[in-house]
Every structure is written in C-alpha cells, then in structure tokens.
CSV table of C-alpha atoms in Angstrom, one decimal:
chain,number,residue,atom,x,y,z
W,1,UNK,CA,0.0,0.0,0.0
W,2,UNK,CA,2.2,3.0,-1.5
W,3,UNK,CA,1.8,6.0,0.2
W,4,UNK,CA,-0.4,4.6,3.0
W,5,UNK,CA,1.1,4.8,6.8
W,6,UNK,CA,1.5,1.3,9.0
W,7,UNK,CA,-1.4,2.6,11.4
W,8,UNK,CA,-4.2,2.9,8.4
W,9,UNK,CA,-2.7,-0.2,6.7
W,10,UNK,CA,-3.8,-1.7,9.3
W,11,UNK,CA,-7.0,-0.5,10.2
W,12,UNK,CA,-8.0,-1.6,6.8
W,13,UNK,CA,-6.8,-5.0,7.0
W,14,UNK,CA,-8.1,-5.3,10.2
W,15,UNK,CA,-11.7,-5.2,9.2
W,16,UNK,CA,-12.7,-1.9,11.7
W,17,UNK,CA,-12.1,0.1,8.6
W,18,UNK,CA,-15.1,-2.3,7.3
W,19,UNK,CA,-17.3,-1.5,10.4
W,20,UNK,CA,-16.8,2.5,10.1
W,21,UNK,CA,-18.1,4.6,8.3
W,22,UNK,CA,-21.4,5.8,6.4
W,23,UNK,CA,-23.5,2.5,4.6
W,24,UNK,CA,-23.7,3.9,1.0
W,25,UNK,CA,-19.9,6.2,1.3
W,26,UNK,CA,-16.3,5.3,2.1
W,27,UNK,CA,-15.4,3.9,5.0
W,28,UNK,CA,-13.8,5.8,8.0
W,29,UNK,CA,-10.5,5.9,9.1
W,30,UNK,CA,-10.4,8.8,11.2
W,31,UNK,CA,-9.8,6.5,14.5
W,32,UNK,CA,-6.7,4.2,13.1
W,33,UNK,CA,-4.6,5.0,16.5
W,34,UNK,CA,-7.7,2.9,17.9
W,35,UNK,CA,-6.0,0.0,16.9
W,36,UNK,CA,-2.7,0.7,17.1
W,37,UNK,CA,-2.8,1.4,20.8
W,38,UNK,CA,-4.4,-1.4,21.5
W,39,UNK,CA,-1.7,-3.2,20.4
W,40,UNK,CA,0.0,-2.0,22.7
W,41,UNK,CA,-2.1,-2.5,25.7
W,42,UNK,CA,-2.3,-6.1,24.4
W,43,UNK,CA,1.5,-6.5,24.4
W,44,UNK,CA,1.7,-5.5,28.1
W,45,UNK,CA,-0.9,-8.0,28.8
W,46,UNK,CA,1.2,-10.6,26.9
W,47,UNK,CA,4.1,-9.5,28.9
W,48,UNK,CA,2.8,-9.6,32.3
W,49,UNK,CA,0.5,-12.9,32.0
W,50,UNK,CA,2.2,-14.9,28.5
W,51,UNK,CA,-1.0,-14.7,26.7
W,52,UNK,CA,-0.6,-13.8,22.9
W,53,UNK,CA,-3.9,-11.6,22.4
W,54,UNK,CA,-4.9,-11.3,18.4
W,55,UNK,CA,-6.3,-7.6,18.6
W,56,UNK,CA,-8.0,-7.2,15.5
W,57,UNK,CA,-9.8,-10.5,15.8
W,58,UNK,CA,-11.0,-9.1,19.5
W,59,UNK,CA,-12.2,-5.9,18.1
W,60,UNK,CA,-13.7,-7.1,14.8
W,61,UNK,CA,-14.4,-11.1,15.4
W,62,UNK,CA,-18.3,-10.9,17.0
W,63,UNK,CA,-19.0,-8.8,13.8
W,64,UNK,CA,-17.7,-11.4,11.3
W,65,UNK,CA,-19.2,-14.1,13.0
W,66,UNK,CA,-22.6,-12.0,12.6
W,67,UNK,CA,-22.4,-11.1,9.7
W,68,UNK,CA,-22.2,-7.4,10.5
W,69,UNK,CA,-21.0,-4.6,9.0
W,70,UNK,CA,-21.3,-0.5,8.8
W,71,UNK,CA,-24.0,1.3,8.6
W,72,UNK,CA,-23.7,4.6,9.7
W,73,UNK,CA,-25.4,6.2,12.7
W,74,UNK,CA,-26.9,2.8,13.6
W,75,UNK,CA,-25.0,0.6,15.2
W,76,UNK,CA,-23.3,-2.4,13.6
W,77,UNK,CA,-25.6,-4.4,15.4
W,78,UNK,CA,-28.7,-2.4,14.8
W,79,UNK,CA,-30.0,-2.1,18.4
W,80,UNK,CA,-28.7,1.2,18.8
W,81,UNK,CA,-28.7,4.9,16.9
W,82,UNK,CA,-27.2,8.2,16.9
W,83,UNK,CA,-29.9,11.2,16.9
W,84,UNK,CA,-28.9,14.6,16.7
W,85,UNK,CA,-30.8,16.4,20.1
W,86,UNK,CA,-31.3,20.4,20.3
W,87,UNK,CA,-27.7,21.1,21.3
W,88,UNK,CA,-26.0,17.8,19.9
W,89,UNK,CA,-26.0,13.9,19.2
W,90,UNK,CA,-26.8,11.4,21.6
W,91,UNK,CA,-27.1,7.8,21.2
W,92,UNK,CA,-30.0,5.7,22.4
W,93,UNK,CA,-29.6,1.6,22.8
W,94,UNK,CA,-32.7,-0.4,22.7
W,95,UNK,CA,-31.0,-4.3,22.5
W,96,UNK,CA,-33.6,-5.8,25.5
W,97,UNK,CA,-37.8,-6.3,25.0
W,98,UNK,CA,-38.1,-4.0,28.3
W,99,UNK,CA,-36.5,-1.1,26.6
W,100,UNK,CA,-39.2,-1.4,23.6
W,101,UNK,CA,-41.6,-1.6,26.2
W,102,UNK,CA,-40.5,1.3,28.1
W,103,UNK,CA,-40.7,3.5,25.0
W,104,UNK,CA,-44.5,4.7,25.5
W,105,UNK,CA,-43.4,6.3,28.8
W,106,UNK,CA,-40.3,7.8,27.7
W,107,UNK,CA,-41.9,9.3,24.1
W,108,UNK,CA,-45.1,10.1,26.8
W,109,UNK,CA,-47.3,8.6,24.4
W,110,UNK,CA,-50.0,5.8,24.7
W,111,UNK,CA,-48.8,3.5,22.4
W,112,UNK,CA,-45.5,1.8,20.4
W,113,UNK,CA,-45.6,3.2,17.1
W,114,UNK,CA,-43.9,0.6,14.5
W,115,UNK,CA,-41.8,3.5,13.3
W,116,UNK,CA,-40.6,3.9,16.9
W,117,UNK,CA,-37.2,4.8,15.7
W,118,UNK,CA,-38.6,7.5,13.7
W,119,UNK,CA,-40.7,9.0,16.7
W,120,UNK,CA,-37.5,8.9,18.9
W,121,UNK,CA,-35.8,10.8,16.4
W,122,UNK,CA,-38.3,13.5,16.1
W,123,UNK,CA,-38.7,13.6,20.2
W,124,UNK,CA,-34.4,13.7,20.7
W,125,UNK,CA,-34.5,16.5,18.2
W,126,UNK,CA,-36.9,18.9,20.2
W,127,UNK,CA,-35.0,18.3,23.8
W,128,UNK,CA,-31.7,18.9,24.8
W,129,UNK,CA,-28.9,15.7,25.4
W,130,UNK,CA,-29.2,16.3,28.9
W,131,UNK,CA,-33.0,15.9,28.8
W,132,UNK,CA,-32.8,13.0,26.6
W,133,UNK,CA,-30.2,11.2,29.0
W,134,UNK,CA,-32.3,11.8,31.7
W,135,UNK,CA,-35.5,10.6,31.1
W,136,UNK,CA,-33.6,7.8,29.1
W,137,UNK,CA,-32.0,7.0,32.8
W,138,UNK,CA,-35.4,6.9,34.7
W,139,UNK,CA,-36.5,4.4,32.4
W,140,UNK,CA,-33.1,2.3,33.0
W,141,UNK,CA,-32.9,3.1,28.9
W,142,UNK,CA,-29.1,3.2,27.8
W,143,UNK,CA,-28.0,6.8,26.7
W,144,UNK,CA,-25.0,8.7,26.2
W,145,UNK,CA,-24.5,12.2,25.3
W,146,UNK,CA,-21.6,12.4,22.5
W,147,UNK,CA,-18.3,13.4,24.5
W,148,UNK,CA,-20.2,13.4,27.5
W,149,UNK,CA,-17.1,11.4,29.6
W,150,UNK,CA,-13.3,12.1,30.5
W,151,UNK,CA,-10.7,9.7,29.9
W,152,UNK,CA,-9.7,8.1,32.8
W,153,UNK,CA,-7.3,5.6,34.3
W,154,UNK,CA,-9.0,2.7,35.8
W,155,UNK,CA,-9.8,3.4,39.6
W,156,UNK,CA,-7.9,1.6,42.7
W,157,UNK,CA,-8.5,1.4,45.9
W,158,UNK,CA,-6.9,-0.6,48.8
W,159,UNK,CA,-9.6,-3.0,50.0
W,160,UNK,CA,-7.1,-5.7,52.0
W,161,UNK,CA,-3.5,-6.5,52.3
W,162,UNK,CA,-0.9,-7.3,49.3
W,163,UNK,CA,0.4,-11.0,49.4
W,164,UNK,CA,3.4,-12.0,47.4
W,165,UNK,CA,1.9,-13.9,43.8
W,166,UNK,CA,3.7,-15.8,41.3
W,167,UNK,CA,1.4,-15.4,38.3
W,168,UNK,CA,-2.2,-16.3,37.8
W,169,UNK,CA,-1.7,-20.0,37.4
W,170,UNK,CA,-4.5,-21.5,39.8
W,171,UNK,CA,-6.0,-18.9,41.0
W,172,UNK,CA,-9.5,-18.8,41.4
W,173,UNK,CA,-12.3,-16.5,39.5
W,174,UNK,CA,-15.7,-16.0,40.3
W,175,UNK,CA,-17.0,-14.2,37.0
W,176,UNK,CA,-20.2,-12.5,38.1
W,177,UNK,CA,-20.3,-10.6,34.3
W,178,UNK,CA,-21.9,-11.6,31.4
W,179,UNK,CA,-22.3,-10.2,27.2
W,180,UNK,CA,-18.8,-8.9,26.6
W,181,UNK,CA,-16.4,-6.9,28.4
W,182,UNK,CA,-16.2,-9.2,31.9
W,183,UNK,CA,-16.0,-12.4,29.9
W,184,UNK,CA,-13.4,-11.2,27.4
W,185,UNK,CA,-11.2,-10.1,30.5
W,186,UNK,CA,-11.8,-13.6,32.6
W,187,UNK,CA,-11.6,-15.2,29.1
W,188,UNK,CA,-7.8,-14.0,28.9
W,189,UNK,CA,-7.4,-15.0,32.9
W,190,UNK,CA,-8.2,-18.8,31.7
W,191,UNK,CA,-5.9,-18.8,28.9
W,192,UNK,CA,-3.0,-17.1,31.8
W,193,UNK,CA,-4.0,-20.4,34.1
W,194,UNK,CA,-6.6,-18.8,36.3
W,195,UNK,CA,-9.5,-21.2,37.3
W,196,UNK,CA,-12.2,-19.1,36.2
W,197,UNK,CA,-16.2,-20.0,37.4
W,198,UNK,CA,-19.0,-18.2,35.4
W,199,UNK,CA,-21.7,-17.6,37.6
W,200,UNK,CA,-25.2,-17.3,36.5
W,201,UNK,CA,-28.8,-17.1,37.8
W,202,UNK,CA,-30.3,-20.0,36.0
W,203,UNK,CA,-33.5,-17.9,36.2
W,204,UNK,CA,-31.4,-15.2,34.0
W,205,UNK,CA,-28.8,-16.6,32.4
W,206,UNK,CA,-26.1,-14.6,30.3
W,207,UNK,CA,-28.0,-12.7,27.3
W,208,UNK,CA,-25.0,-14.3,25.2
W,209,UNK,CA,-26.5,-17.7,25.7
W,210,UNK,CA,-29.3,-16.7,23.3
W,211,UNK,CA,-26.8,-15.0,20.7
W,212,UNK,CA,-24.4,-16.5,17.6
W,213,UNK,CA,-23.2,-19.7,19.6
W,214,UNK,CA,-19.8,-19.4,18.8
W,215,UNK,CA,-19.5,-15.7,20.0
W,216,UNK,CA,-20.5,-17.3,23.5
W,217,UNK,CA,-18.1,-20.2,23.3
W,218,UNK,CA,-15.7,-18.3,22.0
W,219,UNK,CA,-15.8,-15.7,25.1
W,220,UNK,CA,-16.3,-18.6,27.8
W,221,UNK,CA,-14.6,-21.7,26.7
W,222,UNK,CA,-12.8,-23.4,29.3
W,223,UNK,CA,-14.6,-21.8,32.3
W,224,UNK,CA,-16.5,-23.5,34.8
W,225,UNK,CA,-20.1,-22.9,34.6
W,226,UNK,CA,-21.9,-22.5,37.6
W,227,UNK,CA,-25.5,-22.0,37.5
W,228,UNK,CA,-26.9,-20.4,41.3
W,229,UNK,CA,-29.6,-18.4,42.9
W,230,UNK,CA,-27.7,-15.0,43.7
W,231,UNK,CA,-29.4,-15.4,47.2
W,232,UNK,CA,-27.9,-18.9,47.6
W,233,UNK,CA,-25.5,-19.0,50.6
W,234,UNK,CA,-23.4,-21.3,48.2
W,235,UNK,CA,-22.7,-17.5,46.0
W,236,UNK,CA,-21.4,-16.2,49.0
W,237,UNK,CA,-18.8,-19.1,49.8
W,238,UNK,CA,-17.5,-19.1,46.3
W,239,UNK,CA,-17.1,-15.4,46.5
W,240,UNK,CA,-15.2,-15.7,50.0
W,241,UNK,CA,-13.0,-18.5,48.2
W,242,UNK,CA,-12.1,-16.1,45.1
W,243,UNK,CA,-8.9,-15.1,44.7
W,244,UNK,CA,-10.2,-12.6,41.9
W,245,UNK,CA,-14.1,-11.6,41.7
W,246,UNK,CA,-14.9,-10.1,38.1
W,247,UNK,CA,-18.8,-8.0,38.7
W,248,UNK,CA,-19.9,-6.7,35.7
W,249,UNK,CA,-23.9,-6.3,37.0
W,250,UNK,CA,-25.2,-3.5,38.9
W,251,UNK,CA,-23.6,-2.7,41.8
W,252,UNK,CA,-26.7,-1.9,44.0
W,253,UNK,CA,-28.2,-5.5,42.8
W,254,UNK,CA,-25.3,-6.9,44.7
W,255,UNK,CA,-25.6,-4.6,47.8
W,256,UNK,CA,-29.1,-5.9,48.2
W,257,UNK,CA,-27.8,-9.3,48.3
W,258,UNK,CA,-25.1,-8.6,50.8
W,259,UNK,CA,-23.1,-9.6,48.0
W,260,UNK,CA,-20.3,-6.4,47.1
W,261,UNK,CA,-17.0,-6.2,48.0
W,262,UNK,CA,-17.6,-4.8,51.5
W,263,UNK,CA,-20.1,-7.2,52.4
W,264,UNK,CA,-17.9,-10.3,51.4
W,265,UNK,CA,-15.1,-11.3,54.6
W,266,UNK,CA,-11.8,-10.2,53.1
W,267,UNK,CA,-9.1,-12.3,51.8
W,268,UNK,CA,-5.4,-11.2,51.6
W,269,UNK,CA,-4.3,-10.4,48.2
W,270,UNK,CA,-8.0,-10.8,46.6
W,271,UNK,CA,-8.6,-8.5,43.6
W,272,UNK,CA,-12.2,-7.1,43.2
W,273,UNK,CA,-12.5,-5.4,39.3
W,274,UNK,CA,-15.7,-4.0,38.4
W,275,UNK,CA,-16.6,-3.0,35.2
W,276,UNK,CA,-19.4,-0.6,34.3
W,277,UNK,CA,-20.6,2.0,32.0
W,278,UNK,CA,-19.5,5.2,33.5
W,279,UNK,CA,-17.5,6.4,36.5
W,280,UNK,CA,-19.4,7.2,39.1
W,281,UNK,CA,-22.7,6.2,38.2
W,282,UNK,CA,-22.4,2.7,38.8
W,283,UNK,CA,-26.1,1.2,38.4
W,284,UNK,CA,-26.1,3.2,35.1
W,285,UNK,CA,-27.2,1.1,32.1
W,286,UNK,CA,-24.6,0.9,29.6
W,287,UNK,CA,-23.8,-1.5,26.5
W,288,UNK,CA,-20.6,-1.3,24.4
W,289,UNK,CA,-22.1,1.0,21.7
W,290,UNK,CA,-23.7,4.2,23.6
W,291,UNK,CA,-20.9,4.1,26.2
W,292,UNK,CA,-18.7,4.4,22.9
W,293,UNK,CA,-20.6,7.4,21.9
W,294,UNK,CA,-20.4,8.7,25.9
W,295,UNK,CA,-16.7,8.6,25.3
W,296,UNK,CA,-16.7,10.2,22.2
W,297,UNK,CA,-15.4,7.3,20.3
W,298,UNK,CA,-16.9,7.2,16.8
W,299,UNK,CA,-16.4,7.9,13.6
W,300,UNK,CA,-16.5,11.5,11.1
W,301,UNK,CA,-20.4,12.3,10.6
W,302,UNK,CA,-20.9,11.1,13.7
W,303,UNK,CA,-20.6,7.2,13.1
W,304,UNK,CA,-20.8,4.4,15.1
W,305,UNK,CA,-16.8,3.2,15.3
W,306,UNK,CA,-16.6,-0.8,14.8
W,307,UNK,CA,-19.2,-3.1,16.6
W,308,UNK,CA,-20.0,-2.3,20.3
W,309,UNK,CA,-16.2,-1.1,20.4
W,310,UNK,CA,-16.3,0.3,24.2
W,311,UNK,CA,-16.5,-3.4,25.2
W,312,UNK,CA,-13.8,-5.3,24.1
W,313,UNK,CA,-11.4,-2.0,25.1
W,314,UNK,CA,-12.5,-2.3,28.5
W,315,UNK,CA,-11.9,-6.1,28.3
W,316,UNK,CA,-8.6,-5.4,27.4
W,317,UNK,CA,-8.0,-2.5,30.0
W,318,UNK,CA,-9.6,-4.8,32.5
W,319,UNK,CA,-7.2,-7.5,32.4
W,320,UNK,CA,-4.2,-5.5,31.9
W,321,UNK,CA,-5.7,-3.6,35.0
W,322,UNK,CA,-6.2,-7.0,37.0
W,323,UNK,CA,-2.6,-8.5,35.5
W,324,UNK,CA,-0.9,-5.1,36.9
W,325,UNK,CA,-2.9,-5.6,40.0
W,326,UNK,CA,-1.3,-9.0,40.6
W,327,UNK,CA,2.0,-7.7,40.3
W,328,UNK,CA,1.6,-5.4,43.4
W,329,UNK,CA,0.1,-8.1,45.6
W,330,UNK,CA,-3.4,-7.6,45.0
W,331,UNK,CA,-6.0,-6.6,47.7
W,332,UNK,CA,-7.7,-4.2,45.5
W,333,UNK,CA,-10.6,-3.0,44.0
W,334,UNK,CA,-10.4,-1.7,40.9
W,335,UNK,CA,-12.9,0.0,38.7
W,336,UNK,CA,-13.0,0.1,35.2
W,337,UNK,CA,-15.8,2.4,32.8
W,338,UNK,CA,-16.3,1.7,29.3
W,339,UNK,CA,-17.0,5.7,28.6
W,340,UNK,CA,-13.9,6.5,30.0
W,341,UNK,CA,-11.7,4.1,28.1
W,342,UNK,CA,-13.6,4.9,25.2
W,343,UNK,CA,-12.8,8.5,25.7
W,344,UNK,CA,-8.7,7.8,26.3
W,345,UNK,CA,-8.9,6.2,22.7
W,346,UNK,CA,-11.4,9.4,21.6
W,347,UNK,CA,-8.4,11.5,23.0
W,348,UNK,CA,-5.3,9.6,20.5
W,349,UNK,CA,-4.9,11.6,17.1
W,350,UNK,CA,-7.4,11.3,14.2
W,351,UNK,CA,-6.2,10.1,11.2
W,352,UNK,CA,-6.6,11.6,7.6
W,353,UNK,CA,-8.7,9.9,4.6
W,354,UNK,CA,-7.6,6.9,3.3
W,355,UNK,CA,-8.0,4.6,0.3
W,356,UNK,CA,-6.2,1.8,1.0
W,357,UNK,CA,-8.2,-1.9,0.1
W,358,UNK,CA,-10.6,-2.5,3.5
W,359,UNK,CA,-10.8,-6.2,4.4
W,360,UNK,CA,-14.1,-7.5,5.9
W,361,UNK,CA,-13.6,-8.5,9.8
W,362,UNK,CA,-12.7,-12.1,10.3
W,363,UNK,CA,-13.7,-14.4,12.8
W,364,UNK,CA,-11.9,-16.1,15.2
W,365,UNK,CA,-10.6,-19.7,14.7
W,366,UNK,CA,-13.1,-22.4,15.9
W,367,UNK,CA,-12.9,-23.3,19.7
W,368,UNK,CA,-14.3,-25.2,22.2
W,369,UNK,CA,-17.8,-25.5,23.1
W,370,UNK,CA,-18.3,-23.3,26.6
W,371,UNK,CA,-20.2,-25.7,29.2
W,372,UNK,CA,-23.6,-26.0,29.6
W,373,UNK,CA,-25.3,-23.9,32.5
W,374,UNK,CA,-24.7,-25.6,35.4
W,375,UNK,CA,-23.0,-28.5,34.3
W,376,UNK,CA,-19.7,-27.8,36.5
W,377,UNK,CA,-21.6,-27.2,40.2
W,378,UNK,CA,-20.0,-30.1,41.8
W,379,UNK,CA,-17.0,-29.4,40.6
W,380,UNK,CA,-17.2,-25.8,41.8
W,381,UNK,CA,-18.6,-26.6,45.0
W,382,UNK,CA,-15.7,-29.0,45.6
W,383,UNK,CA,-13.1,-26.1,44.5
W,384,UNK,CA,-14.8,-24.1,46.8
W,385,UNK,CA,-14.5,-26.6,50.0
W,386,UNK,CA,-11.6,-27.3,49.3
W,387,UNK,CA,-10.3,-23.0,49.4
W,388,UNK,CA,-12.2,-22.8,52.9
W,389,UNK,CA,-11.4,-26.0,54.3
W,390,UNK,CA,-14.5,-27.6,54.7
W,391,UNK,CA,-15.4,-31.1,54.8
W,392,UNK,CA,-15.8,-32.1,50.5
C-alpha cells in the first residue's frame, strides 16, 4: 500500500475500517490510532500474564461471526442509533424487549408506534442531550450524550492487604459478568492459568446464551459454569474463596444481596475489578455501543466506530488492569468504565482519509464448546471446599 502509513494499513486490514463509516460512502479511518494502541495494551498483557492476544480478531471477530458490517449512525448491530438532540447527538440503545416496552413512557405517548425509531428521532431532536439522558436514565434506557465522559485511568483502591503472587496459574475467579467486556477479561485470565467459574442465575442466564453460539463459546470456553440463585449461601462461599471476583452487574443489585465487596469477609491479596458503564454512576445502564458514543469514540459524521467497540477496550483495560494488580500483591478494587476508556482512545490523534483496500472482519478460529449452565456445580462446589477447608 504505497503511500499509506502502517497505522491505516492496518485498520483496513483489520476489518474496523469495514465496520466504520457511512452505509452507501467510504469507509472511516479517522480512529486508526484505535488499533494501534491497543496493540500495545495487548503487548503488556502478553508481557505480564504470557497470553498472545490477536487484537484485530478481538475488536472485529463478533462482527464477522454476525455477519455485520457499517452502517452509519446505527450501530453495527442495529439495536442502537445516533440522533442529533437540540444542542447535539446522543445515542439511544434499545438491544432488550423491556427497553421497547418502556418507550410509550419515555416518548409520553399511549402506544408503540412501529416506526418507533422515527418517533425517537423527532422527540431527541426537540430536547436537549441532557433531557434525553435523563429521562432515558429513569426508564433504566441506555443513553449517552456524544463526548459526554473524560478519559480516565482505571480506579484503585486498597480493600485488603498485598500478598506476594507468582502469576495467575490456579488462581480462582468468580465471574459475576456476562455479554462482553467481563467475559473477554476472565476469558484472557483462563488462557494465563486462572481457574475461572462463570456464575449465572439459572433464572437469568447470560444474554449471550441466546446470541451467535460461537460468540458465547468463543468468550467462555474453558470456564466453569456455575448456575446459582444470587441469594444462595453457596454464592457467597465461592465469593469468600475467590482469589479474583470479576462484577460486571449493577452494583446496587449486589448490595441488596449482601453480595459487594464490603459485604464479602476479606481475603489477603483478593482482587475485586468491576466494570461498568460510567465512573461514578455505577447502576447506570450501559452497552458497548452508547458508552462508545459517551466517550466520544466514533467515527466523522458522527458514526458508530466498529461493533460495540467500548466493550472489548474495557476487556482489554480490564485484564491489563487486574494483570498489573497481581504484580503489586493484589488486595484491591479496581474500577474500570467503558465511557472513560472509550474517551482515552477518543483522546489519541485522528487520522486523515484513506484509500487503502478495507478487508471484511474475520472471525476467530473455531474453539471449544463453553459448558452448559450448570454442568460444573459439583466441581465448583468441591473447589470451593476445598479453598475454605470444609469437609468435601
């Protein structure tokens, strides 16, 4: 490619060129430095844990195996748009039945229109961003003003006392998240040795379970699943055993429970990472596409930047954050917000026009099926025993 530089060379190779940009125009590659930095926060994960991590494959790979690719102000995925409001853009996610449902309330009208998307246009376009957040909030409706968040380093705080750690190998991980972000990060912890135990409410199982199967197995292969009432005492011993605990649900959720990480007893050198939409508003609903926007991260136009990108950043933040974490002895929480990563990439230099050849996002290779819900309890609860001495 002749007069192209390395970082647009490989944006467009890397199929986030293909995910960028206007449907019926050119695609974008105004935010090449996306992928070019990180590489590099990959490369300090590789150094600190061993585990090789193919970046473009992470930032592109759910879109290839879906099929996806740009379109514009709506999403990749299509469950979320960019409206222009009365003083700027927002975004506005609608991926779960209750946010359809909630529309009538939020539009103030009696009824779901079939053109909804067309209403909510109209009504974002008469109110200002900060009206349309808010309301959108009220209704637990993702929203994000464009720009609206700082970058910002993950968040750390001393929780217990540092013991001396080798490397991951053994350790055990109760991964309270689900969709993306938490089981990307806990998905690199397994590959770096980490026992890692996927928790979920068999009443409400991860969202992914109902997606593109080999997005799910891809993202939680090789974990234990283990399917539990979030009110079962048996939670609450596994979360005492962790070494790491991954939360990637509301915080308050867990409060109610007795269930956070000042509820739990301590346990020198455990690392507590939670990873939401936005620093501090923690029970604030969030996906990887409006907390993109939040951060500023998207394309000239505005344009949605690759698929959900805000997600698989803060997966990669996340487990650099809890790889770094290890290194000082541990007995931390950290806090990690899509919006603000989002916004430290929104911060790196744009790049010009390009028009190199794009290449369409490829998937990643085949791998194992992830387990079944709840097929590993026994095992689990035999881990967990066996960390508190118990009787098995």
């Amino acid at each position: 490619m002749v007069g192209v530089d390395a970082a647009a060379a490989d944006w467009a190779g890397s199929g986030l060129a293909y995910l960028t940009g206007p449907p019926d125009g050119p695609p974008d590659f105004s935010r090449a430095a996306v992928l070019t930095q990180a590489r590099r926060v990959a490369a300090e994960i590789a150094e600190l844990t061993g585990v090789e991590v193919d970046v473009a494959t992470v930032l592109a790979g759910r879109a290839a195996l879906r099929g996806l690719t740009r379109q514009g102000s709506m999403s990749a995925g299509g469950a979320t748009r960019l409206l222009p409001t009365a003083d700027g853009w927002c975004a506005i996610a609608l991926p779960r039945p209750e946010d359809i449902e909630a529309l009538p309330a939020l539009l103030e009208s009696d009824t779901i229109r079939a053109d909804y998307w067309q209403a909510l246009t109209h009504w974002a376009a008469t109110r200002s961003t900060h009206n349309v957040i808010t309301r959108a909030q009220l209704l637990d409706i993702a929203a994000a003003g464009l720009g609206e968040a700082g970058p910002a380093a993950p968040m750390v705080r001393r929780i217990g006392d540092p013991i001396p750690r080798g490397d991951l190998d053994g350790l055990l991980v109760a991964d309270l998240s689900s969709l993306w972000a938490g089981p990307l990060c806990t998905q690199l912890l397994a590959r770096a040795g980490a026992v890692v135990v996927k928790v979920e409410s068999p009443a409400r199982p991860d969202g992914t379970r109902r997606g593109e199967p080999a997005f799910f197995d891809w993202m939680n292969f090789g974990k234990l699943s283990y399917a539990v009432d979030f009110d079962d005492e048996a939670l609450r011993e596994l979360l005492t055993a962790a070494d790491v605990v991954v939360e990637g649900s509301r915080p308050a959720a867990l409060r109610r429970r007795r269930l956070s990480v000042d509820d739990v007893p301590a346990r020198a050198g455990r690392i507590w990472l939670r990873i939401g939409g936005y620093a501090g508003q923690p029970d604030r609903a969030a996906f990887g596409d409006d907390a993109a926007v939040g951060g500023g991260l998207v394309g000239e136009g505005p344009v949605f930047c690759g698929d959900a990108i805000a997600d698989p950043l803060a997966g990669l933040e996340a487990a650099r954050a809890v790889a770094q974490s290890l290194g000082r002895g541990g007995g931390e929480l950290i806090e990690v917000s899509m919006a603000q990563v989002a916004a430290g990439y929104a911060a790196l230099p744009q790049s010009p026009p390009c028009h190199a050849p794009v290449a369409a996002p490829q998937p990643p290779p085949p791998n194992p099926s992830a387990s079944p819900l709840g097929a590993d309890n026994a095992a689990v609860e035999h881990i967990v025993a066996e960390k508190l001495g118990a009787p098995c």
